[in-house]
């Protein structure tokens, strides 16, 4: 019985859509051969999901020859996995192979757009009828993102819903009875080996419920590190009870701001001096480890100063240095997204903010970034995907 083979055009399309990587193990299946300057070593194959002829694995008699030889019935694999799937039709069912193909092509698409998927990435967020946002908006995210919009357009709303994936406190102010009597929704798509959709629903009575891939679950615990600097440092300090604030050293206050223990904060800051620094020249501690000492100038005649003695702009530079270090540590072990809002750095000038954006872009720290700001023509955002939010309408352009 003749086989319903793929055409060369279909084989090439399957290989290219897979990035010439095996859809199961990710092995690169094309490369140079030492046989000659133009020689290529191809170790991949366009494999049939349902068999090309009767008697083969997963053969489907109801399919036409055109369907069997069509691109929908193909998956690009390395030679080893092409043989392996034919030895285990129970593990590699039609549905499983279709899922593997779909997820692998999505990974290649994301990587081509500049998103590193080794640790994972948030690829899309959709918000509908939350707070003052009466219409839905939908953002497709890149690895580095800038969200521009007036106050009230939804910038903080986006950050807080993403942050709620690791800390549910950010949902509290949105879990209020909706005046329209409608439910609020937020869907967040996350990709790590496969696509996942985290859904948060707030009903008209303010009751919060969760779903994963549209299946209701009691609690949402995705494996995501969200590093959200949502409050200006001195606003954080002033929000503390007076007696606690007065009894705390600046090391303890800074540790609390970064949600670290005092020991963790000291360890993080100590490690900064062994690495490349971007906004300070030196960081250390007083003998009793109660004061953070810093040097923000490269002049040898400028001494170290206590954190509280720095100007507002200098303090922000110290905070940014520590923030980048912590986020980088997070990213070494798990997917991390850094959420930054311009108003968090009240004392940093535009040059300082542009330096921050440049460092994140150039250093490739390994974490995803969302930076939000009102319209500012002096911001240098080349190399970032820019999302423009319109006030109150919920309409978004990219």
mmCIF file of C-alpha atoms in Angstrom:
data_model
loop_
_atom_site.group_PDB
_atom_site.id
_atom_site.type_symbol
_atom_site.label_atom_id
_atom_site.label_comp_id
_atom_site.label_asym_id
_atom_site.label_seq_id
_atom_site.Cartn_x
_atom_site.Cartn_y
_atom_site.Cartn_z
ATOM 1 C CA UNK A 1 0.000 0.000 0.000
ATOM 2 C CA UNK A 2 1.485 3.363 -1.013
ATOM 3 C CA UNK A 3 2.484 5.831 1.689
ATOM 4 C CA UNK A 4 0.977 9.297 1.833
ATOM 5 C CA UNK A 5 4.289 11.111 2.008
ATOM 6 C CA UNK A 6 4.875 14.796 2.731
ATOM 7 C CA UNK A 7 5.972 16.990 -0.134
ATOM 8 C CA UNK A 8 9.385 18.675 0.090
ATOM 9 C CA UNK A 9 7.595 21.989 0.599
ATOM 10 C CA UNK A 10 5.714 20.588 3.587
ATOM 11 C CA UNK A 11 8.890 19.062 5.064
ATOM 12 C CA UNK A 12 10.731 22.366 4.815
ATOM 13 C CA UNK A 13 7.793 24.242 6.357
ATOM 14 C CA UNK A 14 7.621 21.797 9.291
ATOM 15 C CA UNK A 15 11.374 22.157 9.885
ATOM 16 C CA UNK A 16 11.304 25.942 9.671
ATOM 17 C CA UNK A 17 8.253 26.302 11.921
ATOM 18 C CA UNK A 18 10.085 24.157 14.488
ATOM 19 C CA UNK A 19 13.221 26.284 14.159
ATOM 20 C CA UNK A 20 14.984 23.115 12.976
ATOM 21 C CA UNK A 21 14.694 21.847 16.567
ATOM 22 C CA UNK A 22 13.183 18.565 17.680
ATOM 23 C CA UNK A 23 9.665 19.253 18.944
ATOM 24 C CA UNK A 24 10.207 16.859 21.874
ATOM 25 C CA UNK A 25 13.777 17.355 23.106
ATOM 26 C CA UNK A 26 14.690 20.665 21.446
ATOM 27 C CA UNK A 27 17.818 19.248 19.805
ATOM 28 C CA UNK A 28 19.094 21.363 16.901
ATOM 29 C CA UNK A 29 18.696 19.132 13.868
ATOM 30 C CA UNK A 30 20.704 21.026 11.267
ATOM 31 C CA UNK A 31 24.301 22.183 11.250
ATOM 32 C CA UNK A 32 27.588 22.257 9.364
ATOM 33 C CA UNK A 33 29.279 19.139 8.054
ATOM 34 C CA UNK A 34 33.045 18.855 7.716
ATOM 35 C CA UNK A 35 32.644 17.229 4.307
ATOM 36 C CA UNK A 36 32.784 20.625 2.616
ATOM 37 C CA UNK A 37 32.219 24.375 2.994
ATOM 38 C CA UNK A 38 28.635 24.052 1.799
ATOM 39 C CA UNK A 39 27.918 20.652 3.330
ATOM 40 C CA UNK A 40 25.051 20.417 5.829
ATOM 41 C CA UNK A 41 24.357 17.692 8.368
ATOM 42 C CA UNK A 42 20.601 17.219 8.802
ATOM 43 C CA UNK A 43 19.516 14.881 11.587
ATOM 44 C CA UNK A 44 15.842 15.807 11.653
ATOM 45 C CA UNK A 45 12.790 14.308 10.000
ATOM 46 C CA UNK A 46 9.238 15.317 9.207
ATOM 47 C CA UNK A 47 7.356 12.595 11.065
ATOM 48 C CA UNK A 48 3.705 11.646 10.605
ATOM 49 C CA UNK A 49 1.440 12.076 13.625
ATOM 50 C CA UNK A 50 -0.993 9.520 12.235
ATOM 51 C CA UNK A 51 0.710 6.893 10.077
ATOM 52 C CA UNK A 52 1.252 7.471 6.375
ATOM 53 C CA UNK A 53 0.028 3.979 5.517
ATOM 54 C CA UNK A 54 -2.165 1.233 6.928
ATOM 55 C CA UNK A 55 -0.527 -0.808 9.673
ATOM 56 C CA UNK A 56 1.547 2.113 10.934
ATOM 57 C CA UNK A 57 1.328 3.660 14.392
ATOM 58 C CA UNK A 58 -1.773 5.755 15.066
ATOM 59 C CA UNK A 59 -3.124 5.077 11.557
ATOM 60 C CA UNK A 60 -6.507 6.752 11.040
ATOM 61 C CA UNK A 61 -8.554 5.117 8.287
ATOM 62 C CA UNK A 62 -11.026 7.998 8.244
ATOM 63 C CA UNK A 63 -8.400 10.453 6.998
ATOM 64 C CA UNK A 64 -7.972 11.170 3.305
ATOM 65 C CA UNK A 65 -4.552 10.891 1.590
ATOM 66 C CA UNK A 66 -4.416 14.690 1.427
ATOM 67 C CA UNK A 67 -4.967 14.925 5.177
ATOM 68 C CA UNK A 68 -2.305 12.321 5.941
ATOM 69 C CA UNK A 69 0.245 14.167 3.813
ATOM 70 C CA UNK A 70 -0.840 17.617 5.015
ATOM 71 C CA UNK A 71 1.216 19.819 7.323
ATOM 72 C CA UNK A 72 -1.382 19.431 10.115
ATOM 73 C CA UNK A 73 -0.408 15.741 10.314
ATOM 74 C CA UNK A 74 3.322 16.422 10.592
ATOM 75 C CA UNK A 75 5.732 17.106 13.431
ATOM 76 C CA UNK A 76 9.454 17.879 13.155
ATOM 77 C CA UNK A 77 11.629 15.540 15.240
ATOM 78 C CA UNK A 78 15.218 14.434 15.626
ATOM 79 C CA UNK A 79 15.974 10.997 14.232
ATOM 80 C CA UNK A 80 15.951 9.419 17.695
ATOM 81 C CA UNK A 81 12.522 10.725 18.650
ATOM 82 C CA UNK A 82 11.109 9.919 15.213
ATOM 83 C CA UNK A 83 11.896 6.273 16.005
ATOM 84 C CA UNK A 84 10.922 6.596 19.656
ATOM 85 C CA UNK A 85 7.337 7.763 19.036
ATOM 86 C CA UNK A 86 6.767 4.711 16.847
ATOM 87 C CA UNK A 87 7.733 2.464 19.753
ATOM 88 C CA UNK A 88 5.244 3.935 22.233
ATOM 89 C CA UNK A 89 1.902 4.877 20.730
ATOM 90 C CA UNK A 90 0.269 4.978 24.173
ATOM 91 C CA UNK A 91 2.537 7.690 25.542
ATOM 92 C CA UNK A 92 2.692 9.510 22.209
ATOM 93 C CA UNK A 93 -0.955 9.578 21.286
ATOM 94 C CA UNK A 94 -2.288 11.755 18.495
ATOM 95 C CA UNK A 95 -3.460 14.352 21.024
ATOM 96 C CA UNK A 96 -0.091 14.332 22.817
ATOM 97 C CA UNK A 97 1.910 14.782 19.613
ATOM 98 C CA UNK A 98 -0.369 17.598 18.466
ATOM 99 C CA UNK A 99 0.108 19.274 21.845
ATOM 100 C CA UNK A 100 3.900 18.847 21.693
ATOM 101 C CA UNK A 101 3.969 20.339 18.199
ATOM 102 C CA UNK A 102 1.756 23.282 19.178
ATOM 103 C CA UNK A 103 3.767 24.104 22.301
ATOM 104 C CA UNK A 104 7.119 23.791 20.536
ATOM 105 C CA UNK A 105 6.075 26.087 17.675
ATOM 106 C CA UNK A 106 4.822 28.613 20.246
ATOM 107 C CA UNK A 107 8.192 28.440 22.028
ATOM 108 C CA UNK A 108 10.014 29.077 18.746
ATOM 109 C CA UNK A 109 7.698 31.994 17.969
ATOM 110 C CA UNK A 110 8.362 33.559 21.373
ATOM 111 C CA UNK A 111 12.110 33.055 21.073
ATOM 112 C CA UNK A 112 12.053 34.653 17.628
ATOM 113 C CA UNK A 113 10.299 37.700 19.121
ATOM 114 C CA UNK A 114 13.080 38.046 21.702
ATOM 115 C CA UNK A 115 11.496 36.260 24.685
ATOM 116 C CA UNK A 116 13.713 33.738 26.439
ATOM 117 C CA UNK A 117 11.568 30.798 27.475
ATOM 118 C CA UNK A 118 14.058 28.693 29.449
ATOM 119 C CA UNK A 119 12.661 29.941 32.764
ATOM 120 C CA UNK A 120 9.307 31.011 31.340
ATOM 121 C CA UNK A 121 7.636 34.243 30.281
ATOM 122 C CA UNK A 122 4.338 36.036 30.628
ATOM 123 C CA UNK A 123 3.237 36.384 27.025
ATOM 124 C CA UNK A 124 -0.148 38.063 27.283
ATOM 125 C CA UNK A 125 -2.458 39.767 29.761
ATOM 126 C CA UNK A 126 -6.143 40.518 29.271
ATOM 127 C CA UNK A 127 -8.166 42.682 31.656
ATOM 128 C CA UNK A 128 -11.910 43.221 31.513
ATOM 129 C CA UNK A 129 -14.211 45.403 33.627
ATOM 130 C CA UNK A 130 -11.792 45.953 36.522
ATOM 131 C CA UNK A 131 -12.112 49.094 38.613
ATOM 132 C CA UNK A 132 -12.584 52.058 36.312
ATOM 133 C CA UNK A 133 -11.569 50.059 33.216
ATOM 134 C CA UNK A 134 -14.993 49.466 31.714
ATOM 135 C CA UNK A 135 -13.795 47.835 28.504
ATOM 136 C CA UNK A 136 -11.301 45.050 27.999
ATOM 137 C CA UNK A 137 -7.747 45.478 26.833
ATOM 138 C CA UNK A 138 -5.292 42.852 25.747
ATOM 139 C CA UNK A 139 -1.486 43.209 25.715
ATOM 140 C CA UNK A 140 0.946 40.811 24.044
ATOM 141 C CA UNK A 141 4.146 41.115 26.053
ATOM 142 C CA UNK A 142 7.782 40.882 25.000
ATOM 143 C CA UNK A 143 10.789 40.324 27.255
ATOM 144 C CA UNK A 144 11.173 44.069 27.838
ATOM 145 C CA UNK A 145 8.036 46.199 27.937
ATOM 146 C CA UNK A 146 7.148 49.833 28.507
ATOM 147 C CA UNK A 147 3.527 50.725 29.244
ATOM 148 C CA UNK A 148 2.649 54.376 28.620
ATOM 149 C CA UNK A 149 -0.587 55.983 29.740
ATOM 150 C CA UNK A 150 -2.144 58.763 31.749
ATOM 151 C CA UNK A 151 -2.950 58.315 35.407
ATOM 152 C CA UNK A 152 -6.034 56.097 35.604
ATOM 153 C CA UNK A 153 -5.407 54.325 32.291
ATOM 154 C CA UNK A 154 -4.599 50.995 33.959
ATOM 155 C CA UNK A 155 -0.805 50.845 34.303
ATOM 156 C CA UNK A 156 -0.782 50.058 38.020
ATOM 157 C CA UNK A 157 -3.777 47.764 37.576
ATOM 158 C CA UNK A 158 -1.746 45.584 35.190
ATOM 159 C CA UNK A 159 1.211 45.481 37.567
ATOM 160 C CA UNK A 160 -0.950 44.616 40.564
ATOM 161 C CA UNK A 161 -2.753 41.756 38.840
ATOM 162 C CA UNK A 162 0.556 40.266 37.742
ATOM 163 C CA UNK A 163 1.961 40.807 41.243
ATOM 164 C CA UNK A 164 -1.080 39.033 42.697
ATOM 165 C CA UNK A 165 0.253 35.797 41.210
ATOM 166 C CA UNK A 166 2.772 35.744 44.047
ATOM 167 C CA UNK A 167 1.020 37.945 46.632
ATOM 168 C CA UNK A 168 -2.766 38.073 46.795
ATOM 169 C CA UNK A 169 -2.743 41.317 48.786
ATOM 170 C CA UNK A 170 -2.688 43.206 45.494
ATOM 171 C CA UNK A 171 -6.215 42.015 44.690
ATOM 172 C CA UNK A 172 -7.769 43.520 47.811
ATOM 173 C CA UNK A 173 -8.574 46.946 46.452
ATOM 174 C CA UNK A 174 -10.002 45.491 43.237
ATOM 175 C CA UNK A 175 -12.242 43.014 45.049
ATOM 176 C CA UNK A 176 -15.039 45.499 45.584
ATOM 177 C CA UNK A 177 -18.633 45.329 44.516
ATOM 178 C CA UNK A 178 -18.846 46.406 40.898
ATOM 179 C CA UNK A 179 -21.291 49.225 40.366
ATOM 180 C CA UNK A 180 -22.330 47.727 37.037
ATOM 181 C CA UNK A 181 -23.053 44.397 38.722
ATOM 182 C CA UNK A 182 -20.643 42.659 36.344
ATOM 183 C CA UNK A 183 -17.797 40.283 37.021
ATOM 184 C CA UNK A 184 -14.200 41.411 36.522
ATOM 185 C CA UNK A 185 -11.723 39.176 34.750
ATOM 186 C CA UNK A 186 -7.988 39.058 34.335
ATOM 187 C CA UNK A 187 -6.333 36.378 32.199
ATOM 188 C CA UNK A 188 -2.561 35.990 32.254
ATOM 189 C CA UNK A 189 -0.895 33.669 29.740
ATOM 190 C CA UNK A 190 2.412 32.136 30.808
ATOM 191 C CA UNK A 191 4.725 29.962 28.734
ATOM 192 C CA UNK A 192 7.280 27.489 30.094
ATOM 193 C CA UNK A 193 7.566 24.389 27.926
ATOM 194 C CA UNK A 194 3.839 24.729 27.346
ATOM 195 C CA UNK A 195 1.239 27.474 27.384
ATOM 196 C CA UNK A 196 -0.697 28.043 30.619
ATOM 197 C CA UNK A 197 -3.505 30.480 31.316
ATOM 198 C CA UNK A 198 -3.988 31.835 34.818
ATOM 199 C CA UNK A 199 -7.423 33.372 35.323
ATOM 200 C CA UNK A 200 -8.630 35.604 38.138
ATOM 201 C CA UNK A 201 -12.327 36.421 38.459
ATOM 202 C CA UNK A 202 -13.938 38.891 40.853
ATOM 203 C CA UNK A 203 -17.710 38.529 40.999
ATOM 204 C CA UNK A 204 -20.109 41.453 41.669
ATOM 205 C CA UNK A 205 -19.931 40.744 45.410
ATOM 206 C CA UNK A 206 -16.143 40.955 45.467
ATOM 207 C CA UNK A 207 -15.537 37.207 45.760
ATOM 208 C CA UNK A 208 -12.295 36.109 44.076
ATOM 209 C CA UNK A 209 -11.964 32.804 42.222
ATOM 210 C CA UNK A 210 -9.166 31.264 40.183
ATOM 211 C CA UNK A 211 -8.771 29.003 37.182
ATOM 212 C CA UNK A 212 -5.860 27.309 35.470
ATOM 213 C CA UNK A 213 -6.415 26.616 31.774
ATOM 214 C CA UNK A 214 -10.139 27.287 32.326
ATOM 215 C CA UNK A 215 -10.453 24.686 35.122
ATOM 216 C CA UNK A 216 -11.546 26.149 38.438
ATOM 217 C CA UNK A 217 -9.008 25.676 41.229
ATOM 218 C CA UNK A 218 -9.250 26.681 44.907
ATOM 219 C CA UNK A 219 -6.005 28.669 45.094
ATOM 220 C CA UNK A 220 -3.681 30.021 42.427
ATOM 221 C CA UNK A 221 -0.033 29.222 43.092
ATOM 222 C CA UNK A 222 1.896 29.566 39.821
ATOM 223 C CA UNK A 223 5.660 29.085 40.027
ATOM 224 C CA UNK A 224 6.489 32.716 39.343
ATOM 225 C CA UNK A 225 8.715 35.228 41.127
ATOM 226 C CA UNK A 226 7.215 38.710 40.854
ATOM 227 C CA UNK A 227 9.507 41.494 42.005
ATOM 228 C CA UNK A 228 7.316 44.587 42.225
ATOM 229 C CA UNK A 229 8.702 47.807 43.659
ATOM 230 C CA UNK A 230 5.310 49.384 44.145
ATOM 231 C CA UNK A 231 6.075 52.058 46.757
ATOM 232 C CA UNK A 232 8.611 54.863 47.029
ATOM 233 C CA UNK A 233 10.992 53.918 49.854
ATOM 234 C CA UNK A 234 10.173 56.839 52.142
ATOM 235 C CA UNK A 235 6.449 56.318 51.593
ATOM 236 C CA UNK A 236 7.047 52.776 52.815
ATOM 237 C CA UNK A 237 8.939 54.043 55.866
ATOM 238 C CA UNK A 238 6.288 56.633 56.676
ATOM 239 C CA UNK A 239 3.556 54.010 56.454
ATOM 240 C CA UNK A 240 5.105 52.090 59.341
ATOM 241 C CA UNK A 241 3.925 52.666 62.868
ATOM 242 C CA UNK A 242 5.935 55.453 64.481
ATOM 243 C CA UNK A 243 7.368 53.346 67.306
ATOM 244 C CA UNK A 244 8.545 50.635 64.898
ATOM 245 C CA UNK A 245 10.037 53.184 62.523
ATOM 246 C CA UNK A 246 11.985 54.943 65.272
ATOM 247 C CA UNK A 247 13.392 51.701 66.692
ATOM 248 C CA UNK A 248 14.566 50.380 63.309
ATOM 249 C CA UNK A 249 18.002 51.016 61.817
ATOM 250 C CA UNK A 250 18.221 52.021 58.173
ATOM 251 C CA UNK A 251 19.480 48.476 57.387
ATOM 252 C CA UNK A 252 16.320 46.988 58.892
ATOM 253 C CA UNK A 253 14.132 49.519 57.058
ATOM 254 C CA UNK A 254 15.809 48.772 53.736
ATOM 255 C CA UNK A 255 15.555 45.021 54.313
ATOM 256 C CA UNK A 256 11.840 45.389 55.018
ATOM 257 C CA UNK A 257 11.326 47.427 51.869
ATOM 258 C CA UNK A 258 12.866 44.660 49.773
ATOM 259 C CA UNK A 259 10.916 42.014 51.732
ATOM 260 C CA UNK A 260 14.117 40.439 53.038
ATOM 261 C CA UNK A 261 15.323 39.541 56.493
ATOM 262 C CA UNK A 262 18.134 41.653 57.891
ATOM 263 C CA UNK A 263 20.615 38.809 57.340
ATOM 264 C CA UNK A 264 19.454 38.284 53.737
ATOM 265 C CA UNK A 265 19.771 41.983 52.998
ATOM 266 C CA UNK A 266 23.304 42.130 54.397
ATOM 267 C CA UNK A 267 24.297 39.103 52.313
ATOM 268 C CA UNK A 268 22.819 40.595 49.125
ATOM 269 C CA UNK A 269 24.538 43.961 49.605
ATOM 270 C CA UNK A 270 27.847 42.296 50.466
ATOM 271 C CA UNK A 271 27.695 40.313 47.224
ATOM 272 C CA UNK A 272 27.191 43.463 45.140
ATOM 273 C CA UNK A 273 30.766 44.568 45.731
ATOM 274 C CA UNK A 274 32.079 41.373 44.132
ATOM 275 C CA UNK A 275 30.075 42.000 40.945
ATOM 276 C CA UNK A 276 29.853 44.685 38.320
ATOM 277 C CA UNK A 277 28.038 47.764 39.607
ATOM 278 C CA UNK A 278 25.973 50.198 37.567
ATOM 279 C CA UNK A 279 24.754 52.969 39.867
ATOM 280 C CA UNK A 280 27.119 53.017 42.857
ATOM 281 C CA UNK A 281 30.837 52.600 43.411
ATOM 282 C CA UNK A 282 30.827 50.924 46.792
ATOM 283 C CA UNK A 283 28.433 49.581 49.422
ATOM 284 C CA UNK A 284 29.276 48.431 52.931
ATOM 285 C CA UNK A 285 28.032 48.563 56.508
ATOM 286 C CA UNK A 286 28.976 50.295 59.708
ATOM 287 C CA UNK A 287 30.753 48.237 62.348
ATOM 288 C CA UNK A 288 27.475 47.436 64.114
ATOM 289 C CA UNK A 289 25.778 46.702 60.750
ATOM 290 C CA UNK A 290 22.977 49.133 61.502
ATOM 291 C CA UNK A 291 23.870 51.684 58.822
ATOM 292 C CA UNK A 292 24.321 51.175 55.100
ATOM 293 C CA UNK A 293 27.372 53.062 53.906
ATOM 294 C CA UNK A 294 27.747 53.947 50.268
ATOM 295 C CA UNK A 295 29.879 55.777 47.781
ATOM 296 C CA UNK A 296 28.118 56.969 44.659
ATOM 297 C CA UNK A 297 31.033 58.967 43.226
ATOM 298 C CA UNK A 298 34.124 57.496 41.582
ATOM 299 C CA UNK A 299 36.299 60.286 42.994
ATOM 300 C CA UNK A 300 38.898 58.882 45.447
ATOM 301 C CA UNK A 301 38.504 61.941 47.671
ATOM 302 C CA UNK A 302 34.773 61.435 48.248
ATOM 303 C CA UNK A 303 34.214 59.382 51.407
ATOM 304 C CA UNK A 304 31.481 56.836 52.045
ATOM 305 C CA UNK A 305 28.307 58.262 53.544
ATOM 306 C CA UNK A 306 25.403 56.874 55.509
ATOM 307 C CA UNK A 307 22.346 56.096 53.407
ATOM 308 C CA UNK A 308 20.271 58.718 55.224
ATOM 309 C CA UNK A 309 22.876 61.390 54.381
ATOM 310 C CA UNK A 310 22.525 60.870 50.627
ATOM 311 C CA UNK A 311 20.395 63.052 48.402
ATOM 312 C CA UNK A 312 17.095 61.673 47.174
ATOM 313 C CA UNK A 313 18.530 60.960 43.741
ATOM 314 C CA UNK A 314 21.554 59.194 45.231
ATOM 315 C CA UNK A 315 19.318 57.076 47.449
ATOM 316 C CA UNK A 316 17.307 56.021 44.402
ATOM 317 C CA UNK A 317 20.521 54.944 42.667
ATOM 318 C CA UNK A 318 21.402 52.756 45.645
ATOM 319 C CA UNK A 319 17.895 51.264 45.648
ATOM 320 C CA UNK A 320 18.088 50.499 41.929
ATOM 321 C CA UNK A 321 21.464 48.768 42.345
ATOM 322 C CA UNK A 322 20.106 46.523 45.091
ATOM 323 C CA UNK A 323 16.860 45.899 43.201
ATOM 324 C CA UNK A 324 18.696 44.672 40.090
ATOM 325 C CA UNK A 325 20.862 42.358 42.184
ATOM 326 C CA UNK A 326 17.882 40.762 43.945
ATOM 327 C CA UNK A 327 15.940 40.282 40.699
ATOM 328 C CA UNK A 328 19.008 38.701 39.104
ATOM 329 C CA UNK A 329 19.272 36.224 41.979
ATOM 330 C CA UNK A 330 15.590 35.357 41.659
ATOM 331 C CA UNK A 331 16.005 34.747 37.930
ATOM 332 C CA UNK A 332 18.798 32.213 38.462
ATOM 333 C CA UNK A 333 16.337 29.786 40.034
ATOM 334 C CA UNK A 334 12.924 30.517 38.567
ATOM 335 C CA UNK A 335 11.021 32.713 36.165
ATOM 336 C CA UNK A 336 11.149 36.301 37.425
ATOM 337 C CA UNK A 337 9.338 39.389 36.241
ATOM 338 C CA UNK A 338 10.436 42.839 37.403
ATOM 339 C CA UNK A 339 7.638 45.408 37.594
ATOM 340 C CA UNK A 340 8.786 49.028 37.776
ATOM 341 C CA UNK A 341 6.724 52.188 37.930
ATOM 342 C CA UNK A 342 8.329 55.565 37.265
ATOM 343 C CA UNK A 343 6.737 57.113 40.364
ATOM 344 C CA UNK A 344 8.583 54.586 42.560
ATOM 345 C CA UNK A 345 11.763 56.592 41.960
ATOM 346 C CA UNK A 346 10.510 60.051 42.835
ATOM 347 C CA UNK A 347 13.925 61.628 43.153
ATOM 348 C CA UNK A 348 15.648 60.055 40.155
ATOM 349 C CA UNK A 349 15.977 62.339 37.150
ATOM 350 C CA UNK A 350 15.237 61.279 33.573
ATOM 351 C CA UNK A 351 18.924 60.593 32.930
ATOM 352 C CA UNK A 352 18.940 58.124 35.811
ATOM 353 C CA UNK A 353 15.779 56.383 34.595
ATOM 354 C CA UNK A 354 17.193 56.159 31.072
ATOM 355 C CA UNK A 355 20.355 54.645 32.519
ATOM 356 C CA UNK A 356 18.200 52.030 34.282
ATOM 357 C CA UNK A 357 16.360 51.195 31.054
ATOM 358 C CA UNK A 358 19.674 50.984 29.190
ATOM 359 C CA UNK A 359 21.224 48.641 31.770
ATOM 360 C CA UNK A 360 18.225 46.283 31.699
ATOM 361 C CA UNK A 361 18.330 46.211 27.900
ATOM 362 C CA UNK A 362 22.080 45.760 27.525
ATOM 363 C CA UNK A 363 22.862 43.358 30.364
ATOM 364 C CA UNK A 364 20.272 40.631 29.621
ATOM 365 C CA UNK A 365 19.860 39.786 33.304
ATOM 366 C CA UNK A 366 17.442 36.938 32.621
ATOM 367 C CA UNK A 367 14.232 38.435 33.979
ATOM 368 C CA UNK A 368 11.249 39.862 32.138
ATOM 369 C CA UNK A 369 10.552 43.563 32.666
ATOM 370 C CA UNK A 370 7.526 45.843 32.635
ATOM 371 C CA UNK A 371 8.194 49.565 33.148
ATOM 372 C CA UNK A 372 5.274 51.989 33.369
ATOM 373 C CA UNK A 373 5.212 55.740 32.930
ATOM 374 C CA UNK A 374 3.085 58.636 31.845
ATOM 375 C CA UNK A 375 3.945 60.093 28.436
ATOM 376 C CA UNK A 376 7.510 61.451 28.564
ATOM 377 C CA UNK A 377 9.313 62.378 25.336
ATOM 378 C CA UNK A 378 12.665 62.310 27.137
ATOM 379 C CA UNK A 379 12.503 58.599 27.930
ATOM 380 C CA UNK A 380 14.756 56.453 25.723
ATOM 381 C CA UNK A 381 12.739 53.286 25.161
ATOM 382 C CA UNK A 382 14.334 51.898 22.024
ATOM 383 C CA UNK A 383 14.656 48.137 22.375
ATOM 384 C CA UNK A 384 11.454 47.879 24.442
ATOM 385 C CA UNK A 385 8.008 46.883 23.257
ATOM 386 C CA UNK A 386 5.826 49.909 23.883
ATOM 387 C CA UNK A 387 2.163 49.574 24.868
ATOM 388 C CA UNK A 388 0.037 52.732 24.840
ATOM 389 C CA UNK A 389 -3.023 52.758 27.101
ATOM 390 C CA UNK A 390 -5.831 55.197 26.514
ATOM 391 C CA UNK A 391 -7.450 56.781 29.552
ATOM 392 C CA UNK A 392 -10.454 54.895 30.947
ATOM 393 C CA UNK A 393 -11.480 53.332 27.642
ATOM 394 C CA UNK A 394 -9.410 50.241 28.185
ATOM 395 C CA UNK A 395 -8.387 50.417 24.542
ATOM 396 C CA UNK A 396 -4.756 49.555 23.898
ATOM 397 C CA UNK A 397 -2.478 50.013 20.895
ATOM 398 C CA UNK A 398 0.930 48.390 20.419
#
